[in-house]
Coordinates of C-alpha atoms in Angstrom, one line a residue:
M721 CA 0.1 0.0 -0.1
T722 CA 2.8 2.4 1.0
V723 CA 4.6 1.6 -2.2
A724 CA 1.4 2.2 -4.4
L725 CA 0.9 5.5 -2.7
L726 CA 4.4 6.6 -3.1
C727 CA 4.2 5.8 -6.9
A728 CA 1.0 7.6 -7.2
C729 CA 2.6 10.5 -5.4
L730 CA 5.5 10.5 -7.8
L731 CA 3.5 10.2 -10.8
A732 CA 1.2 13.1 -9.8
L733 CA 4.5 15.2 -9.1
A734 CA 5.8 14.2 -12.6
L735 CA 2.6 15.2 -14.3
A736 CA 2.1 18.4 -12.4
P737 CA 4.5 20.6 -14.3
A738 CA 2.8 19.7 -17.5
Q739 CA -0.7 20.2 -16.1
A740 CA 0.3 23.4 -14.6
Q741 CA 1.8 24.5 -17.9
A742 CA -1.3 23.7 -19.8
A743 CA -3.5 25.3 -17.2
S744 CA -1.9 28.7 -17.8
C745 CA -2.7 28.4 -21.5
A746 CA -6.4 28.9 -22.1
G747 CA -7.7 26.1 -24.4
A748 CA -4.7 23.7 -24.0
Q749 CA -7.0 20.9 -23.5
L750 CA -9.8 21.8 -26.2
L751 CA -10.6 19.4 -28.9
P752 CA -10.6 20.3 -32.5
G753 CA -14.4 20.5 -33.5
T754 CA -15.5 21.9 -30.3
A755 CA -13.9 25.2 -30.2
S756 CA -13.0 27.8 -32.7
A757 CA -9.8 27.4 -34.9
A758 CA -8.6 30.7 -33.4
A759 CA -8.9 29.4 -29.7
L760 CA -6.9 26.1 -30.7
D761 CA -4.3 28.1 -32.8
K762 CA -3.8 30.5 -29.8
A763 CA -3.5 27.7 -27.2
T764 CA -0.9 25.8 -29.4
L765 CA 1.2 28.9 -29.8
C766 CA 0.9 29.8 -26.0
L767 CA 2.1 26.1 -25.2
I768 CA 5.0 26.4 -27.8
D769 CA 6.1 29.8 -26.3
Q770 CA 5.9 28.2 -22.7
V771 CA 8.2 25.4 -23.7
R772 CA 10.5 27.8 -25.4
A773 CA 10.6 30.1 -22.2
E774 CA 11.3 27.1 -20.2
H775 CA 14.4 26.7 -22.4
G776 CA 15.5 30.4 -22.1
L777 CA 14.1 31.2 -25.5
R778 CA 12.0 34.3 -26.6
A779 CA 8.3 33.8 -27.4
L780 CA 7.3 33.6 -31.1
R781 CA 5.3 36.6 -32.6
A782 CA 2.2 35.4 -34.2
N783 CA 2.3 36.2 -37.9
R784 CA -0.6 36.2 -40.2
T785 CA 1.2 35.4 -43.4
L786 CA 2.7 32.1 -41.8
R787 CA -0.8 31.4 -40.4
A788 CA -2.2 31.6 -44.0
V789 CA 0.7 29.2 -45.1
A790 CA -0.2 26.9 -42.0
T791 CA -4.0 26.9 -42.9
A792 CA -3.2 26.2 -46.6
Q793 CA -1.1 23.3 -45.4
V794 CA -3.6 21.7 -43.2
T795 CA -6.4 22.3 -45.6
S796 CA -4.3 20.8 -48.5
M797 CA -3.5 17.6 -46.4
V798 CA -7.1 17.0 -45.5
R799 CA -8.7 17.7 -49.1
A800 CA -5.9 15.9 -51.0
N801 CA -5.7 13.0 -48.5
Y802 CA -2.1 13.0 -47.5
F803 CA 0.1 13.7 -44.4
A804 CA 3.4 15.1 -45.2
D805 CA 5.4 18.5 -45.2
I806 CA 5.8 18.2 -48.9
R807 CA 2.7 18.3 -50.9
P808 CA 2.1 15.8 -53.8
T809 CA 2.7 18.6 -56.2
G810 CA 6.3 18.8 -54.7
Q811 CA 5.7 22.2 -53.0
T812 CA 7.8 22.5 -49.8
P813 CA 7.2 24.9 -46.8
M814 CA 9.8 27.0 -48.3
S815 CA 8.4 27.4 -51.7
L816 CA 5.0 28.2 -50.1
I817 CA 6.4 30.9 -48.0
V818 CA 8.6 32.7 -50.5
V819 CA 5.7 33.4 -52.8
T820 CA 4.2 35.4 -49.9
H821 CA 4.9 38.9 -48.8
Y822 CA 6.7 37.2 -45.7
P823 CA 10.2 37.6 -47.2
A824 CA 9.5 41.1 -48.6
H825 CA 12.7 43.4 -48.0
A826 CA 14.5 40.6 -46.3
V827 CA 18.0 39.5 -47.3
G828 CA 17.1 36.0 -46.4
I829 CA 14.7 34.0 -44.4
S830 CA 14.8 30.5 -42.6
I831 CA 11.8 28.4 -42.1
G832 CA 10.7 25.3 -40.2
Q833 CA 7.4 23.3 -40.2
N834 CA 5.9 21.0 -37.6
I835 CA 2.8 19.0 -38.5
A836 CA 0.8 16.6 -36.4
W837 CA -2.6 14.7 -36.2
G838 CA -4.5 13.2 -33.5
T839 CA -7.9 11.8 -32.6
G840 CA -10.0 11.9 -29.3
T841 CA -8.0 13.3 -26.4
F842 CA -4.7 13.0 -28.5
A843 CA -5.8 15.8 -30.5
T844 CA -5.6 18.4 -27.9
P845 CA -3.0 21.4 -28.2
E846 CA -1.4 20.1 -25.0
H847 CA -1.0 16.6 -26.3
I848 CA 0.2 17.7 -29.8
V849 CA 2.9 20.1 -28.4
A850 CA 4.0 17.3 -26.0
E851 CA 4.4 15.0 -28.8
W852 CA 6.4 17.4 -30.8
M853 CA 8.6 17.8 -27.8
A854 CA 9.2 14.0 -27.6
S855 CA 10.2 14.0 -31.3
P856 CA 14.0 15.0 -31.7
P857 CA 13.3 16.6 -35.2
H858 CA 10.1 18.6 -34.2
R859 CA 11.8 19.5 -30.9
R860 CA 14.8 21.0 -32.6
I861 CA 12.5 23.3 -34.7
M862 CA 10.3 24.3 -31.8
L863 CA 13.4 25.1 -29.7
S864 CA 15.5 26.9 -32.4
S865 CA 16.7 30.2 -31.2
E866 CA 16.6 31.4 -34.8
Y867 CA 12.9 31.6 -35.3
R868 CA 11.3 34.8 -34.4
D869 CA 7.6 34.3 -35.9
A870 CA 5.1 31.4 -36.1
G871 CA 1.8 30.7 -37.6
V872 CA -0.5 27.9 -36.5
A873 CA -3.4 26.2 -37.9
V874 CA -5.7 23.4 -37.0
S875 CA -8.5 21.5 -38.8
S876 CA -10.9 19.5 -37.0
T877 CA -10.6 16.5 -39.5
V878 CA -7.8 14.4 -40.3
P879 CA -6.8 13.1 -43.8
S880 CA -8.8 9.9 -44.5
V881 CA -5.4 8.2 -45.8
L882 CA -4.6 8.1 -42.0
D883 CA -7.5 5.4 -41.6
V884 CA -8.4 6.6 -38.2
G885 CA -11.9 8.2 -39.0
H886 CA -12.3 12.0 -39.9
L887 CA -12.8 13.2 -36.4
G888 CA -9.8 14.7 -34.7
G889 CA -7.2 17.3 -35.5
T890 CA -4.7 18.0 -38.0
Y891 CA -2.0 20.8 -37.0
A892 CA 0.5 22.8 -38.8
V893 CA 3.0 25.2 -37.4
E894 CA 5.1 27.5 -39.7
F895 CA 8.1 28.9 -38.0
G896 CA 10.1 31.9 -39.5
V897 CA 12.6 34.4 -39.3
R898 CA 13.6 37.2 -41.6
R899 CA 17.0 38.7 -41.8
F900 CA 17.5 42.3 -42.9

């Protein structure tokens, strides 16, 4: 009994930071389809910024142009029934961003993209950000000190090619920095 209680207490202590972090971001446990896309986008960026702050990094500025690219990426994946950074047409995240006004007047830009999907409770912003942090390539992008801007988009459906049903969430985050 004492060992079980000790294990339960240790588990509660291990989960407390993640729960406290999520509690300070409104909408962290929202499910796509039950809330507005704007609320999900804001919660996701808030959680990313909290993780960055824990690692001594500055918060990202929400950028409308990057959000539009993220929205187009999520919409493309759901409508064209695929799940990948590169579209079936061969368009890369960089090729999508360079045709916007994001790089205007910049000497150069750097970009990164994280995508994810989930169903049920695995589709909350809290879970998606935790999964990105558990994945070394996604974690590297989120914790890059290079990026200054971000655009988030969440769809309340998932591509049918994933064979998990349509209810859930598909996420895209475009990270960027302009050099002048």
